[in-house]
Tab-separated table of C-alpha atoms and ligand atoms in Angstrom:
chain	number	residue	atom	x	y	z
A	1	MET	CA	-43.298	19.920	-96.248
A	2	LEU	CA	-41.817	23.141	-97.565
A	3	ASP	CA	-39.358	23.199	-100.404
A	4	THR	CA	-36.674	25.491	-99.006
A	5	PRO	CA	-32.956	25.398	-99.728
A	6	ASN	CA	-30.667	24.354	-96.870
A	7	LYS	CA	-29.493	27.489	-95.117
A	8	GLN	CA	-26.571	27.162	-92.719
A	9	LYS	CA	-25.294	29.679	-90.254
A	10	SER	CA	-23.324	29.752	-87.022
A	11	HIS	CA	-23.237	31.777	-83.791
A	12	ALA	CA	-20.916	31.959	-80.764
A	13	ASP	CA	-17.768	31.321	-82.844
A	14	GLY	CA	-19.273	28.230	-84.428
A	15	LYS	CA	-20.377	26.702	-81.135
A	16	ILE	CA	-24.026	27.091	-82.098
A	17	LEU	CA	-24.979	25.944	-85.601
A	18	GLN	CA	-28.225	26.773	-87.340
A	19	GLU	CA	-29.631	25.070	-90.411
A	20	ILE	CA	-32.919	24.670	-92.257
A	21	ILE	CA	-33.839	21.412	-94.008
A	22	GLU	CA	-37.260	21.060	-95.651
A	23	GLY	CA	-39.036	23.464	-93.324
A	24	VAL	CA	-37.288	22.079	-90.233
A	25	GLY	CA	-34.980	24.451	-88.347
A	26	ILE	CA	-32.069	22.647	-86.698
A	27	ILE	CA	-29.932	24.065	-83.890
A	28	THR	CA	-26.758	22.159	-82.947
A	29	PHE	CA	-24.882	22.690	-79.664
A	30	ASN	CA	-21.389	22.355	-81.049
A	31	ASN	CA	-18.737	22.139	-78.352
A	32	PRO	CA	-18.058	18.377	-78.441
A	33	ASP	CA	-14.644	18.590	-76.706
A	34	LYS	CA	-16.510	19.757	-73.598
A	35	ARG	CA	-19.478	17.448	-74.154
A	36	ASN	CA	-21.370	20.484	-75.508
A	37	ALA	CA	-21.209	22.340	-72.176
A	38	MET	CA	-22.930	25.724	-72.520
A	39	SER	CA	-20.900	28.912	-72.111
A	40	LEU	CA	-22.676	32.266	-71.806
A	41	ASP	CA	-21.740	33.007	-75.434
A	42	MET	CA	-23.439	29.772	-76.420
A	43	TRP	CA	-26.597	30.694	-74.491
A	44	GLU	CA	-26.655	33.991	-76.381
A	45	GLY	CA	-25.925	32.275	-79.704
A	46	PHE	CA	-28.723	29.833	-78.943
A	47	GLY	CA	-31.065	32.818	-78.417
A	48	ALA	CA	-29.949	34.383	-81.710
A	49	ALA	CA	-30.549	31.123	-83.622
A	50	LEU	CA	-33.957	30.690	-81.985
A	51	THR	CA	-34.928	34.237	-82.941
A	52	GLU	CA	-33.903	33.805	-86.583
A	53	LEU	CA	-35.727	30.490	-86.942
A	54	ARG	CA	-38.776	31.922	-85.197
A	55	ASP	CA	-38.885	34.825	-87.645
A	56	ASP	CA	-38.339	32.708	-90.781
A	57	PRO	CA	-41.762	31.915	-92.236
A	58	ASN	CA	-40.350	28.817	-93.968
A	59	VAL	CA	-39.561	27.191	-90.625
A	60	ARG	CA	-42.428	25.288	-89.021
A	61	VAL	CA	-40.647	23.257	-86.369
A	62	VAL	CA	-37.265	23.438	-84.616
A	63	VAL	CA	-35.075	20.461	-83.634
A	64	LEU	CA	-32.241	20.772	-81.089
A	65	LYS	CA	-29.286	18.373	-81.018
A	66	GLY	CA	-25.748	18.074	-79.724
A	67	ALA	CA	-22.703	17.697	-81.968
A	68	GLY	CA	-20.870	14.359	-81.837
A	69	ASP	CA	-22.121	11.150	-80.293
A	70	LYS	CA	-21.265	11.744	-76.639
A	71	ALA	CA	-23.610	14.480	-75.466
A	72	PHE	CA	-26.708	16.547	-76.080
A	73	VAL	CA	-25.579	19.197	-73.568
A	74	SER	CA	-23.541	18.393	-70.427
A	75	GLY	CA	-24.855	21.472	-68.607
A	76	ALA	CA	-23.426	24.892	-68.014
A	77	ASP	CA	-19.700	25.287	-68.714
A	78	ILE	CA	-18.328	24.799	-65.195
A	79	SER	CA	-14.974	26.342	-66.175
A	80	GLN	CA	-16.759	29.726	-66.350
A	81	PHE	CA	-18.118	29.445	-62.799
A	82	GLU	CA	-15.026	30.739	-60.978
A	83	LYS	CA	-15.102	34.014	-62.915
A	84	GLU	CA	-18.802	34.457	-63.717
A	85	ARG	CA	-20.751	32.583	-61.039
A	86	HIS	CA	-18.656	32.392	-57.851
A	87	ASN	CA	-21.233	33.929	-55.488
A	88	ALA	CA	-24.873	35.064	-55.329
A	89	GLU	CA	-24.265	38.482	-56.900
A	90	ALA	CA	-22.169	37.191	-59.813
A	91	SER	CA	-24.579	34.305	-60.235
A	92	GLU	CA	-27.524	36.674	-60.560
A	93	GLU	CA	-25.920	38.468	-63.517
A	94	TYR	CA	-24.943	35.125	-65.078
A	95	SER	CA	-28.446	33.732	-64.589
A	96	LYS	CA	-30.056	36.864	-66.012
A	97	ARG	CA	-28.138	36.491	-69.271
A	98	SER	CA	-28.809	32.782	-69.695
A	99	ALA	CA	-32.377	33.021	-68.342
A	100	ALA	CA	-33.276	35.557	-71.043
A	101	GLN	CA	-32.532	32.922	-73.696
A	102	ARG	CA	-34.451	30.235	-71.798
A	103	ALA	CA	-37.435	32.612	-71.488
A	104	LEU	CA	-37.348	33.103	-75.248
A	105	PHE	CA	-37.373	29.332	-75.666
A	106	ALA	CA	-40.078	28.787	-73.035
A	107	ASP	CA	-42.419	31.110	-74.959
A	108	TYR	CA	-41.390	29.860	-78.368
A	109	PRO	CA	-44.313	29.989	-80.804
A	110	LYS	CA	-43.185	27.054	-82.994
A	111	PRO	CA	-43.055	23.382	-81.995
A	112	THR	CA	-39.686	22.191	-80.701
A	113	ILE	CA	-38.077	18.750	-80.380
A	114	ALA	CA	-34.974	17.814	-78.368
A	115	CYS	CA	-33.057	15.026	-80.129
A	116	ILE	CA	-30.873	13.584	-77.349
A	117	ARG	CA	-27.801	11.398	-77.774
A	118	GLY	CA	-25.429	10.830	-74.847
A	119	PHE	CA	-25.229	13.063	-71.783
A	120	CYS	CA	-28.117	15.398	-71.018
A	121	LEU	CA	-27.228	17.068	-67.727
A	122	GLY	CA	-28.027	20.165	-65.659
A	123	GLY	CA	-28.715	23.084	-68.017
A	124	GLY	CA	-28.966	20.529	-70.835
A	125	MET	CA	-31.902	18.964	-69.017
A	126	GLN	CA	-33.438	22.411	-68.760
A	127	VAL	CA	-33.190	22.910	-72.528
A	128	ALA	CA	-34.577	19.410	-73.108
A	129	MET	CA	-37.434	19.909	-70.632
A	130	LEU	CA	-38.365	23.262	-72.183
A	131	SER	CA	-38.642	21.560	-75.573
A	132	ASP	CA	-42.110	20.378	-76.547
A	133	MET	CA	-40.907	16.759	-76.703
A	134	ARG	CA	-37.793	14.658	-76.197
A	135	ILE	CA	-36.623	11.804	-78.424
A	136	ALA	CA	-33.541	9.990	-77.099
A	137	ALA	CA	-30.975	7.443	-78.206
A	138	GLU	CA	-30.691	4.256	-76.145
A	139	ASN	CA	-27.257	5.211	-74.811
A	140	SER	CA	-28.315	8.540	-73.275
A	141	GLN	CA	-27.859	9.555	-69.654
A	142	PHE	CA	-29.942	12.115	-67.796
A	143	GLY	CA	-29.303	13.962	-64.560
A	144	ILE	CA	-29.194	17.239	-62.668
A	145	PRO	CA	-25.999	17.216	-60.571
A	146	ALA	CA	-26.757	20.527	-58.796
A	147	ALA	CA	-26.346	18.876	-55.351
A	148	LYS	CA	-22.895	17.638	-56.379
A	149	LEU	CA	-21.836	21.181	-57.256
A	150	GLY	CA	-23.593	23.111	-54.502
A	151	ILE	CA	-25.892	25.143	-56.729
A	152	ALA	CA	-29.656	25.624	-56.605
A	153	TYR	CA	-31.567	24.569	-59.704
A	154	GLY	CA	-34.082	27.352	-60.433
A	155	PHE	CA	-37.864	27.429	-60.123
A	156	ASP	CA	-38.627	27.092	-63.824
A	157	GLY	CA	-36.359	24.074	-64.286
A	158	LEU	CA	-37.897	22.290	-61.304
A	159	LYS	CA	-41.401	23.209	-62.373
A	160	HIS	CA	-40.829	21.421	-65.662
A	161	LEU	CA	-39.140	18.479	-63.982
A	162	VAL	CA	-42.040	18.037	-61.543
A	163	SER	CA	-44.627	18.370	-64.321
A	164	LEU	CA	-42.872	15.631	-66.333
A	165	VAL	CA	-41.832	13.108	-63.675
A	166	GLY	CA	-43.786	14.093	-60.541
A	167	PRO	CA	-42.455	15.395	-57.217
A	168	SER	CA	-40.981	12.135	-55.885
A	169	TRP	CA	-38.793	11.381	-58.889
A	170	ALA	CA	-37.832	15.069	-58.994
A	171	ARG	CA	-36.662	14.783	-55.363
A	172	LEU	CA	-34.804	11.518	-55.972
A	173	LEU	CA	-32.968	13.030	-58.948
A	174	MET	CA	-32.226	16.324	-57.186
A	175	TYR	CA	-31.219	15.005	-53.745
A	176	THR	CA	-28.877	12.323	-55.141
A	177	GLY	CA	-27.645	14.059	-58.308
A	178	MET	CA	-27.838	10.569	-59.851
A	179	ARG	CA	-27.824	9.849	-63.555
A	180	ILE	CA	-30.485	7.637	-65.118
A	181	ASP	CA	-30.409	5.858	-68.467
A	182	SER	CA	-32.846	6.203	-71.372
A	183	ARG	CA	-34.944	3.213	-70.346
A	184	GLU	CA	-35.624	4.697	-66.929
A	185	ALA	CA	-36.127	8.178	-68.417
A	186	LEU	CA	-38.769	6.717	-70.713
A	187	ARG	CA	-40.460	4.869	-67.889
A	188	ILE	CA	-40.783	7.962	-65.678
A	189	GLY	CA	-41.967	10.237	-68.502
A	190	LEU	CA	-38.853	12.345	-68.909
A	191	VAL	CA	-38.582	11.390	-72.589
A	192	GLU	CA	-41.299	10.351	-75.003
A	193	ARG	CA	-39.469	7.872	-77.209
A	194	VAL	CA	-36.190	5.929	-77.124
A	195	LEU	CA	-34.505	4.585	-80.257
A	196	PRO	CA	-31.327	2.755	-81.223
A	197	ASP	CA	-28.589	5.278	-81.912
A	198	SER	CA	-28.608	4.591	-85.666
A	199	GLU	CA	-32.337	5.344	-85.932
A	200	LEU	CA	-32.471	8.450	-83.736
A	201	TRP	CA	-31.962	11.175	-86.325
A	202	GLY	CA	-34.186	9.613	-88.994
A	203	ALA	CA	-37.020	9.074	-86.513
A	204	THR	CA	-36.690	12.613	-85.128
A	205	MET	CA	-36.759	14.138	-88.611
A	206	GLU	CA	-39.765	12.018	-89.523
A	207	ILE	CA	-41.700	13.479	-86.588
A	208	ALA	CA	-40.467	16.973	-87.489
A	209	ARG	CA	-41.540	16.569	-91.135
A	210	THR	CA	-44.942	15.274	-90.076
A	211	ILE	CA	-45.395	18.337	-87.875
A	212	SER	CA	-44.210	20.673	-90.621
A	213	GLY	CA	-46.757	19.156	-93.053
A	214	ASN	CA	-49.665	19.717	-90.643
A	215	ALA	CA	-51.700	22.900	-90.228
A	216	PRO	CA	-49.500	25.471	-88.398
A	217	LEU	CA	-52.408	27.295	-86.746
A	218	ALA	CA	-53.852	24.055	-85.368
A	219	ILE	CA	-50.429	23.176	-83.925
A	220	GLN	CA	-50.137	26.661	-82.453
A	221	ALA	CA	-53.583	26.201	-80.891
A	222	ALA	CA	-52.414	22.964	-79.252
A	223	LYS	CA	-49.173	24.571	-78.067
A	224	ILE	CA	-50.862	27.656	-76.618
A	225	THR	CA	-53.658	25.676	-74.970
A	226	ILE	CA	-51.364	23.046	-73.397
A	227	ALA	CA	-49.168	25.866	-72.026
A	228	GLN	CA	-52.268	27.372	-70.360
A	229	VAL	CA	-53.320	23.981	-68.949
A	230	LEU	CA	-49.930	23.812	-67.190
A	231	LYS	CA	-50.375	27.230	-65.538
A	232	ASP	CA	-52.176	27.904	-62.286
A	233	ALA	CA	-55.847	28.704	-62.996
A	234	HIS	CA	-55.537	32.399	-62.093
A	235	GLU	CA	-52.600	32.858	-64.470
A	236	ARG	CA	-54.212	31.309	-67.523
A	237	ASP	CA	-54.644	33.437	-70.628
A	238	MET	CA	-57.986	32.046	-71.749
A	239	ALA	CA	-58.367	34.925	-74.256
A	240	ALA	CA	-55.305	33.572	-76.096
A	241	VAL	CA	-56.948	30.123	-76.207
A	242	LYS	CA	-60.144	31.620	-77.592
A	243	ASN	CA	-58.307	33.784	-80.142
A	244	ILE	CA	-56.269	30.960	-81.605
A	245	GLY	CA	-59.414	28.790	-81.741
A	246	THR	CA	-61.194	31.516	-83.733
A	247	ALA	CA	-58.171	31.977	-86.004
A	248	CYS	CA	-58.199	28.229	-86.781
A	249	MET	CA	-61.895	28.049	-87.530
A	250	ASP	CA	-61.690	31.096	-89.839
A	251	SER	CA	-58.490	29.974	-91.554
A	252	GLU	CA	-57.877	29.094	-95.192
A	253	ASP	CA	-56.121	26.013	-93.859
A	254	PHE	CA	-59.302	24.701	-92.202
A	255	ARG	CA	-61.057	25.022	-95.569
A	256	GLU	CA	-58.116	23.295	-97.268
A	257	GLY	CA	-58.104	20.540	-94.616
A	258	ARG	CA	-61.744	19.610	-95.101
A	259	GLN	CA	-61.593	19.942	-98.920
A	260	ALA	CA	-58.483	17.743	-99.079
A	261	PHE	CA	-60.209	15.135	-96.915
A	262	MET	CA	-63.298	15.099	-99.148
A	263	GLU	CA	-61.121	14.965	-102.303
A	264	LYS	CA	-58.926	12.215	-100.789
A	265	ARG	CA	-55.693	14.159	-101.333
A	266	LYS	CA	-52.888	15.491	-99.134
A	267	PRO	CA	-53.660	19.003	-97.826
A	268	GLN	CA	-51.329	21.903	-98.608
A	269	PHE	CA	-51.335	24.143	-95.532
A	270	LYS	CA	-50.192	27.749	-95.573
A	271	GLY	CA	-50.434	28.766	-91.946
A	272	ARG	CA	-53.263	31.227	-92.474
B	1	LIG	N1	-18.421	22.197	-68.091
B	1	LIG	C1	-17.150	22.331	-68.506
B	1	LIG	N2	-16.434	21.344	-69.032
B	1	LIG	C2	-17.033	20.150	-69.159
B	1	LIG	C3	-18.359	19.934	-68.751
B	1	LIG	C4	-19.064	21.026	-68.190
B	1	LIG	N3	-20.351	20.936	-67.822
B	1	LIG	N4	-18.687	18.648	-69.005
B	1	LIG	C5	-17.603	18.083	-69.547
B	1	LIG	N5	-16.603	18.986	-69.629
B	1	LIG	C6	-15.247	18.769	-70.156
B	1	LIG	C7	-14.366	18.028	-69.149
B	1	LIG	O1	-13.800	18.921	-68.220
B	1	LIG	C8	-13.330	17.414	-70.078
B	1	LIG	O2	-12.397	18.416	-70.414
B	1	LIG	P1	-10.827	18.027	-70.624
B	1	LIG	O3	-10.824	17.143	-71.835
B	1	LIG	O4	-10.188	19.359	-70.852
B	1	LIG	O5	-10.399	17.327	-69.371
B	1	LIG	C9	-14.135	17.098	-71.338
B	1	LIG	O6	-15.313	17.913	-71.268
B	1	LIG	C10	-14.587	15.666	-71.435
B	1	LIG	O7	-15.197	15.334	-70.186
B	1	LIG	P2	-14.862	13.988	-69.395
B	1	LIG	O8	-15.326	14.160	-67.998
B	1	LIG	O9	-13.434	13.604	-69.610
B	1	LIG	O10	-15.778	12.972	-70.225
B	1	LIG	P3	-16.655	11.762	-69.724
B	1	LIG	O11	-17.270	11.203	-70.960
B	1	LIG	O12	-15.846	10.847	-68.854
B	1	LIG	O13	-17.794	12.418	-68.775
B	1	LIG	C11	-19.539	13.988	-68.220
B	1	LIG	C12	-18.700	13.320	-69.326
B	1	LIG	C13	-20.443	14.980	-68.922
B	1	LIG	C14	-20.354	12.941	-67.477
B	1	LIG	C15	-18.603	14.666	-67.197
B	1	LIG	O14	-17.681	15.470	-67.912
B	1	LIG	C16	-19.322	15.543	-66.209
B	1	LIG	O15	-19.812	15.041	-65.194
B	1	LIG	N6	-19.432	16.864	-66.512
B	1	LIG	C17	-20.048	17.807	-65.639
B	1	LIG	C18	-21.551	17.719	-65.742
B	1	LIG	C19	-22.233	18.700	-64.818
B	1	LIG	O16	-21.952	18.747	-63.634
B	1	LIG	N7	-23.144	19.482	-65.387
B	1	LIG	C20	-23.908	20.416	-64.665
B	1	LIG	C21	-23.329	21.764	-64.726
B	1	LIG	S1	-24.394	22.897	-63.892
């Protein structure tokens, strides 16, 4: 755990909040009146917050959450669709701007956790699925209502959905646009853990603090290697897997880890 002062900041006119608590970067989608629906400004603010937390050496893990108790993110802000996404051409420009932020998140070098309370829909599901893991409150609801709106959910979003829940559940969710509750989401592998509402934040922060106290290079090795496992064989960057493995074995932290074990004390990792 790192002893850093809380640093708060906001983007997108306060609709994206950024904070650091004990080595944990926290990004809050803060548009509760619209169930935290994502405008383009919010996508860009999300990207800015991700970039700052990525570049802050005191931050070892990033948690995403929605403001209020009703939603994580209810999807893209549909009120912007008429102006910004009314046909294929407009949609391409819209998608390019939001996809750039999702690409940044998809390749994020630090571990990420989605802390989900309430509605997690459409683009909110995409953010949640791009996170390394999802912890949800019992009252949450999950769905991708693209078929109810007449829009196509993109390749990357569906790739993640299929890898988490398999093709049949992906089809059931996509063809019907249905919403499922936390219990079902847990059962099909969409989320990793479900907790009573009152325990959600404490349990999420406990996982985040555990991660931030572990060896950063070893976590990076796991993150990089799992990302390669999920790629098609011909697209895998096995050199990256080898390089991070070498970096771990030659690291000060590996020495610290084995010394701390032998001395029966808690290791102090530095990420090098
Ligand atoms: N985009 C824009 N506005 C949204 C929104 C979205 N994705 N989701 C919710 N809102 C707005 C509603 O229009 C409403 O605004 P109003 O108070 O000005 O009328 C407000 O948020 C509260 O929503 P409401 O529907 O009254 O709340 P609810 O608790 O009954 O239902 C949802 C919440 C999220 C289930 C429902 O609003 C909904 O289905 N939203 C659309 C979800 C969606 O299709 N997402 C995919 C987009 S690609």
